[in-house]
mmCIF file of C-alpha atoms and ligand atoms in Angstrom:
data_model
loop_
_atom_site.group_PDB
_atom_site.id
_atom_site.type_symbol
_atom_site.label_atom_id
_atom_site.label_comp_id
_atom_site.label_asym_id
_atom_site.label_seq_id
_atom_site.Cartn_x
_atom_site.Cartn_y
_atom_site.Cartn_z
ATOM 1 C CA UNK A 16 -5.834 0.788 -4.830
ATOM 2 C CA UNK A 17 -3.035 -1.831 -4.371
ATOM 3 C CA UNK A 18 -1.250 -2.121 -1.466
ATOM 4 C CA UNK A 19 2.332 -0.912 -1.589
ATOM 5 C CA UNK A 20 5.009 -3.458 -0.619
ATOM 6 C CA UNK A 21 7.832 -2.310 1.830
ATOM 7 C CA UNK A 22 10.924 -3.439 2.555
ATOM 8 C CA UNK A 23 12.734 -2.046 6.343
ATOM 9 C CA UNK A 24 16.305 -1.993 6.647
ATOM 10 C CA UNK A 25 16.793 -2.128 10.063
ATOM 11 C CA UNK A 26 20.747 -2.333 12.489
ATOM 12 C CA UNK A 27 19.049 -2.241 15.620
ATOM 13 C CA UNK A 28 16.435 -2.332 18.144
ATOM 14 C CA UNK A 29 13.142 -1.953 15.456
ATOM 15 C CA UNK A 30 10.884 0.038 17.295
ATOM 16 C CA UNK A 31 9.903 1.965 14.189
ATOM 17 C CA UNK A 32 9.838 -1.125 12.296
ATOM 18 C CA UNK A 33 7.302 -2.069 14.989
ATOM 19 C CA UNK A 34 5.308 1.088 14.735
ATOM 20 C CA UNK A 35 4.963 0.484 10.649
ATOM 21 C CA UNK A 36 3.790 -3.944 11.036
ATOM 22 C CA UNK A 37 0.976 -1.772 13.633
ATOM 23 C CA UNK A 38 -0.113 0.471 11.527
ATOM 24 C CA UNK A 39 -0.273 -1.859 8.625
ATOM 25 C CA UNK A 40 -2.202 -4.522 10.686
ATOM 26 C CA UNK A 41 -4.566 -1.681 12.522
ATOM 27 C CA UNK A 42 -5.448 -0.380 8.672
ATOM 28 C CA UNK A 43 -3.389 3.001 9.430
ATOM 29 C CA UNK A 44 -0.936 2.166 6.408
ATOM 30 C CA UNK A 45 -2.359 0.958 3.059
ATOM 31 C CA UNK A 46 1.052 -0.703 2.848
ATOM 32 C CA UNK A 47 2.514 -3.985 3.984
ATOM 33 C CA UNK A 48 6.243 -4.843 5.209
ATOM 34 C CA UNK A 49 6.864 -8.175 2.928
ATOM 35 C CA UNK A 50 10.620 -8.249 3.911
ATOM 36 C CA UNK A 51 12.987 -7.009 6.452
ATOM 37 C CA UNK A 52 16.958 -6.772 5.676
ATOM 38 C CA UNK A 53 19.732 -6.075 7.791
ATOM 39 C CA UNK A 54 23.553 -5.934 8.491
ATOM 40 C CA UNK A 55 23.737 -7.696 12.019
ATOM 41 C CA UNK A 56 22.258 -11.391 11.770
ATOM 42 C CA UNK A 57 21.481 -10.559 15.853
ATOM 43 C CA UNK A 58 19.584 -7.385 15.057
ATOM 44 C CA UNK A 59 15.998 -7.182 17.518
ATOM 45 C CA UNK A 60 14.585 -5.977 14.280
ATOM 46 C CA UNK A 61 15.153 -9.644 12.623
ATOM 47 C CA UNK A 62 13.836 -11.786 15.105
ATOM 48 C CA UNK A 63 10.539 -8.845 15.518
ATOM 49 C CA UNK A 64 9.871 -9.151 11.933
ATOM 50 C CA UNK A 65 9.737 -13.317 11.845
ATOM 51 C CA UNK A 66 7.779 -13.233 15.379
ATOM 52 C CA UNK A 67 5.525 -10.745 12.885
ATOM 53 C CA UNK A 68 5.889 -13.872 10.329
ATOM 54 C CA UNK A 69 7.653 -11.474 8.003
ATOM 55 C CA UNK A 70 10.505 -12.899 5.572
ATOM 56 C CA UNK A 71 13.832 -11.608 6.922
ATOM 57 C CA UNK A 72 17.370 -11.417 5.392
ATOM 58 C CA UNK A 73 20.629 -10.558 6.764
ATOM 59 C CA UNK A 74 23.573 -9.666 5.123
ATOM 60 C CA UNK A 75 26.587 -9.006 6.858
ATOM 61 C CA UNK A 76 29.119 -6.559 5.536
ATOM 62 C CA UNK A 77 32.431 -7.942 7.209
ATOM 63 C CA UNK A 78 34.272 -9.320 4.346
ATOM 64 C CA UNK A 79 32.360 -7.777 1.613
ATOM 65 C CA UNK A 80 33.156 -4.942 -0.558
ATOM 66 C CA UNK A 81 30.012 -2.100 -0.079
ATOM 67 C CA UNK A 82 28.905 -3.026 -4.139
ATOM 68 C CA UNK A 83 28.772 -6.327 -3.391
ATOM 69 C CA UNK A 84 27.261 -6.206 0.113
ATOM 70 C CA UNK A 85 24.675 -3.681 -1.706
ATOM 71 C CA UNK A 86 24.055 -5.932 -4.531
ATOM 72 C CA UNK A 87 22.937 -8.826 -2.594
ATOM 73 C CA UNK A 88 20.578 -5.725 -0.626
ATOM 74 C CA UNK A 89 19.159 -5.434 -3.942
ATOM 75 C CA UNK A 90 19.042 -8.452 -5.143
ATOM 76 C CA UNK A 91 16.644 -9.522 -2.207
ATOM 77 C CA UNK A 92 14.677 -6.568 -2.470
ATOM 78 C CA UNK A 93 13.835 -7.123 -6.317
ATOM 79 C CA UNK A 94 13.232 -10.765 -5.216
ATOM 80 C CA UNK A 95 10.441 -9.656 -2.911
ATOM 81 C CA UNK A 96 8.992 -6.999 -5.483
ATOM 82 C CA UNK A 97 9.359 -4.185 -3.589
ATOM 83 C CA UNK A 98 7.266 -0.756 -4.005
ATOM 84 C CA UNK A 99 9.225 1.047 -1.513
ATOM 85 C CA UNK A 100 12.258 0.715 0.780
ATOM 86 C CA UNK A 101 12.573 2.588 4.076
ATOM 87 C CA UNK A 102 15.260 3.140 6.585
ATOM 88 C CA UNK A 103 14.507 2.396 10.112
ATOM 89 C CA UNK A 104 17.696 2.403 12.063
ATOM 90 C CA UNK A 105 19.633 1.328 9.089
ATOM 91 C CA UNK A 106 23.397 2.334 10.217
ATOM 92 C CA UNK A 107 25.389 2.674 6.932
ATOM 93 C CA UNK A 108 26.143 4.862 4.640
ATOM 94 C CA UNK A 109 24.103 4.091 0.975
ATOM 95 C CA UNK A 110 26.435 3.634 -2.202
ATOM 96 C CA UNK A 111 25.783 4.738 -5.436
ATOM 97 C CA UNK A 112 24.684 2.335 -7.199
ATOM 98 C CA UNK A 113 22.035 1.509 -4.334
ATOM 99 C CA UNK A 114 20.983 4.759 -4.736
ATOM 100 C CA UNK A 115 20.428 5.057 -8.168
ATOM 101 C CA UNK A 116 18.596 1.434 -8.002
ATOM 102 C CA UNK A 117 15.936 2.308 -5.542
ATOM 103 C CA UNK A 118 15.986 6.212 -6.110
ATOM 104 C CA UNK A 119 13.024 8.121 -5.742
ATOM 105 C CA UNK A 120 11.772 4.506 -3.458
ATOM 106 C CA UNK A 121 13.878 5.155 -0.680
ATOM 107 C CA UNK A 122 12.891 6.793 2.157
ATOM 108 C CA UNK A 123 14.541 7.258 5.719
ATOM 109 C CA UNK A 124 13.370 8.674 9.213
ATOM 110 C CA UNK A 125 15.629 11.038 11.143
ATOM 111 C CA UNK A 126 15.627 12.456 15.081
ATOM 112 C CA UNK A 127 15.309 15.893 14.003
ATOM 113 C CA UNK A 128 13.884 18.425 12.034
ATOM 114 C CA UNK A 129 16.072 18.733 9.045
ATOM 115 C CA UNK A 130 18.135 20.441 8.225
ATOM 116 C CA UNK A 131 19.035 20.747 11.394
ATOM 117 C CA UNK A 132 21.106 18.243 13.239
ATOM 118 C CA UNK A 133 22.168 16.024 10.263
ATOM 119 C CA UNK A 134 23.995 12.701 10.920
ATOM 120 C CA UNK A 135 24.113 10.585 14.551
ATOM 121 C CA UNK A 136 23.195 11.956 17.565
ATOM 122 C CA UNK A 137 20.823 14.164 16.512
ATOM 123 C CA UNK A 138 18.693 14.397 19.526
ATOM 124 C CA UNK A 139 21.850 14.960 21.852
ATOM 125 C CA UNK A 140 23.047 17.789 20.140
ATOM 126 C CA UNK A 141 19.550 19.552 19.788
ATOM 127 C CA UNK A 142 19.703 19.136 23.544
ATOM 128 C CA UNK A 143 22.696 20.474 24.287
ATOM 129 C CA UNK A 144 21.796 23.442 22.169
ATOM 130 C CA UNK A 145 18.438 23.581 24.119
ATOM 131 C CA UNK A 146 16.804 24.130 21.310
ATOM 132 C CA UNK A 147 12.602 24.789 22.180
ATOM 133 C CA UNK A 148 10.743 23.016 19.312
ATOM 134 C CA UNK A 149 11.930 19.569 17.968
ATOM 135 C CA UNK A 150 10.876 16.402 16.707
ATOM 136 C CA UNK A 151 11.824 14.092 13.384
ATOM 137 C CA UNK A 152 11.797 14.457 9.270
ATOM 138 C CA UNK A 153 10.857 11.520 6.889
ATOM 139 C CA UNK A 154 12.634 12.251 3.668
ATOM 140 C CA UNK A 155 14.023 10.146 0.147
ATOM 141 C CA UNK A 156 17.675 8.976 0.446
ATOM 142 C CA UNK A 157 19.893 10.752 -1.697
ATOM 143 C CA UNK A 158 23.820 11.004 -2.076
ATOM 144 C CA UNK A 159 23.706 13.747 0.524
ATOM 145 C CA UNK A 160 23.282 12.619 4.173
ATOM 146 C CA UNK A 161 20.347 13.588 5.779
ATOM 147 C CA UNK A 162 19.613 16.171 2.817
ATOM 148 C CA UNK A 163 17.075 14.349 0.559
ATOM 149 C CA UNK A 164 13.710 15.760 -0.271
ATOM 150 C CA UNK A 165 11.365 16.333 2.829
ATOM 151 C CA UNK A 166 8.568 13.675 2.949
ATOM 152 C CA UNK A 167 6.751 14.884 6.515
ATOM 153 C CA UNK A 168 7.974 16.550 9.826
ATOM 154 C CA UNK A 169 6.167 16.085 13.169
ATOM 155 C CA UNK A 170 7.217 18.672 15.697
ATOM 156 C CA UNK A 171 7.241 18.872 19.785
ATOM 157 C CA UNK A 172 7.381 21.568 21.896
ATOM 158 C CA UNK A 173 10.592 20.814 24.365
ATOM 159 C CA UNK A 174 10.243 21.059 28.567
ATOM 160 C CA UNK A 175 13.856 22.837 29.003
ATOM 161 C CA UNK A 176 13.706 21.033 31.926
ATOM 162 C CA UNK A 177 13.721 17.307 30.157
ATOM 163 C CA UNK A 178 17.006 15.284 30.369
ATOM 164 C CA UNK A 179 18.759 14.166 27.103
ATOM 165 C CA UNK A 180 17.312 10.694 27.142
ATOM 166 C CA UNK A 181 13.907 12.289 27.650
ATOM 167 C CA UNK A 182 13.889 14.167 24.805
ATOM 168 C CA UNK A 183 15.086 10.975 23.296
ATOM 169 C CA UNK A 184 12.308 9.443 24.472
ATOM 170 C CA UNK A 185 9.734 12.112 23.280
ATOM 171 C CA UNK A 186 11.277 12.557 19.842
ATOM 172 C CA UNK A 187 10.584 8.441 19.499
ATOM 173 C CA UNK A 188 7.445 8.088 20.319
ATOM 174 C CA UNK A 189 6.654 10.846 17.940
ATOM 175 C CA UNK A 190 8.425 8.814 15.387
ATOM 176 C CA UNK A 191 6.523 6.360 15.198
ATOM 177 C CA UNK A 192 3.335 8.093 14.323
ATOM 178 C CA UNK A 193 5.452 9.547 11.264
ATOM 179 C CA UNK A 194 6.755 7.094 10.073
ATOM 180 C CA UNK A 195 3.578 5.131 8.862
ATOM 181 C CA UNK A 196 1.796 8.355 8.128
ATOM 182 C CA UNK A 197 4.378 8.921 5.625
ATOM 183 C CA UNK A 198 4.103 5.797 4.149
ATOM 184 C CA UNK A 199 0.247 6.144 3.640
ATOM 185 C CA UNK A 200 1.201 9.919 1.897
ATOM 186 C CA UNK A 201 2.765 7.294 -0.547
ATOM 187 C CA UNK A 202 0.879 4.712 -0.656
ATOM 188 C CA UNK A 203 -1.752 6.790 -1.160
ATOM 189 C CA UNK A 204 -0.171 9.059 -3.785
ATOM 190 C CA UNK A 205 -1.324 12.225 -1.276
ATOM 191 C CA UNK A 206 2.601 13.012 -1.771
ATOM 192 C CA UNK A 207 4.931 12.249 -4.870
ATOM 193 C CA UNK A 208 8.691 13.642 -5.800
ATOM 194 C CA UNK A 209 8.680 16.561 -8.262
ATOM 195 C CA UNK A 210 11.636 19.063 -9.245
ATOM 196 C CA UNK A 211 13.548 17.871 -6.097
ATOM 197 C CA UNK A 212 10.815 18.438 -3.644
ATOM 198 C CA UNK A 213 8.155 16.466 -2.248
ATOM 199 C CA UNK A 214 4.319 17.734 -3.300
ATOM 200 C CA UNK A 215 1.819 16.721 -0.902
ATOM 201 C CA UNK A 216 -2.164 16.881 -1.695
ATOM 202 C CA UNK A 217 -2.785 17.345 2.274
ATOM 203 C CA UNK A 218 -1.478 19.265 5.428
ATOM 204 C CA UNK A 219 1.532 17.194 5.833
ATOM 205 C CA UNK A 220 2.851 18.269 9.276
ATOM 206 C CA UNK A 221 1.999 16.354 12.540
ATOM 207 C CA UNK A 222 2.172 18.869 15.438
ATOM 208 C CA UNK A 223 2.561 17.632 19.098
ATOM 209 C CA UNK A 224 2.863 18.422 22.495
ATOM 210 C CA UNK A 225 2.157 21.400 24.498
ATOM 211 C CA UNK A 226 4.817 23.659 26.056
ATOM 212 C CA UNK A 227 5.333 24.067 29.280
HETATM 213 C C1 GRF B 26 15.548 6.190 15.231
HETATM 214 O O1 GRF B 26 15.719 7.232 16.160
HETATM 215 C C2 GRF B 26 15.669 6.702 13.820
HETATM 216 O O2 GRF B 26 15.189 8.004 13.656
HETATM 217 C C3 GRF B 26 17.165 6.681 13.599
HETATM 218 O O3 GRF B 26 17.592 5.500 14.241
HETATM 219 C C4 GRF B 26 16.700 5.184 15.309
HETATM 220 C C5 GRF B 26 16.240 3.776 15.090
HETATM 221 O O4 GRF B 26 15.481 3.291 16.167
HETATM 222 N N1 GRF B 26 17.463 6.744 12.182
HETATM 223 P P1 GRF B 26 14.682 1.917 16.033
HETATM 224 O O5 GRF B 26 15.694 0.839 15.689
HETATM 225 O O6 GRF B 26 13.644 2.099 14.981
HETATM 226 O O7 GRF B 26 14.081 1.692 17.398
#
């Protein structure tokens, strides 16, 4: 089967950009990150993916309307021939016509099990609401924050006694076994959009951690 080709849009640090170049290089990921966009020219991500000898493009928004920031997104991606486009970090909102030009290609990780705790600071809140079990959702990008078809969830079971950065820290490292296993659902075709949900041919649920 052909590899798929991802592209990471990445703001920040990159640690699950990190986690998907490991997988792909340790043969965990049938998939390979050919390009790496962001927003901030000074993102970590950036200068991770060209230590990783990836191509990298930045694009930054100030002074650009969102269709034409999004176009040149776009433009790059098609440039690369792209299978698959996936959020990691990426910290603004997707336009319509974005949307409809990678849709059902576009897939995002988020801090929490949806649909709970949409939107930033998703760990914080499920702390202060001590909730017991959490942990982080893979799903496609749709108009709807936060709300697009579930790809994979990986759970935790949550130490009441854990700080907010700890569960932070927990929800991460979970993370970024997900992310890449998600991938391979696709690349794989194990998983595939139909009627709004996500079908998967295997138990797609990673469950971690013991409670306390
Ligand atoms: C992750 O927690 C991800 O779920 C959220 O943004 C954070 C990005 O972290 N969407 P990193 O840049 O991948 O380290």
């Amino acid at each position: 089967m052909p590899r798929l080709r991802l592209a990471v849009l990445a703001s920040g640090r990159g640690s699950n950009l990190a986690s998907l170049l490991a997988a792909s290089r340790e043969g965990r990921m049938d998939a390979d990150v050919v390009l790496v966009l962001s927003d901030k020219p000074d993102a970590p991500a950036l200068a991770l993916a060209h230590e990783a000898g990836v191509e990298t493009v930045a694009v930054p928004a100030a002074g650009l309307a969102r269709e034409e920031h999004e176009a040149r997104l776009s433009r790059a991606i098609a440039a690369a021939r792209v299978d698959l486009v996936a959020l990691a970090g990426y910290m603004r909102i997707l336009g319509r016509a974005f949307l409809d030009a990678h849709r059902g290609r576009l897939v995002n990780i988020h801090p929490s099990l949806l649909p709970a705790f949409p939107g930033l600071d998703a760990q914080k809140r499920a702390h202060a609401r001590g909730v017991r079990i959490a942990g982080c959702t893979t799903h496609f990008v749709t108009e709807d924050v936060d709300a697009g078809p579930i790809l994979a969830q990986a759970a935790l079971a949550v130490d009441p006694r854990w700080s907010a950065e700890e569960l932070r820290a927990r929800i991460l490292t979970l993370e970024h076994e997900l992310y890449p296993y998600s991938i391979q659902l696709l690349a794989s075709n194990a998983a595939r959009l139909e009627g709004g949900r996500v079908l998967v041919d295997q138990a797609a649920a990673l469950l971690r951690g013991s409670a306390p």
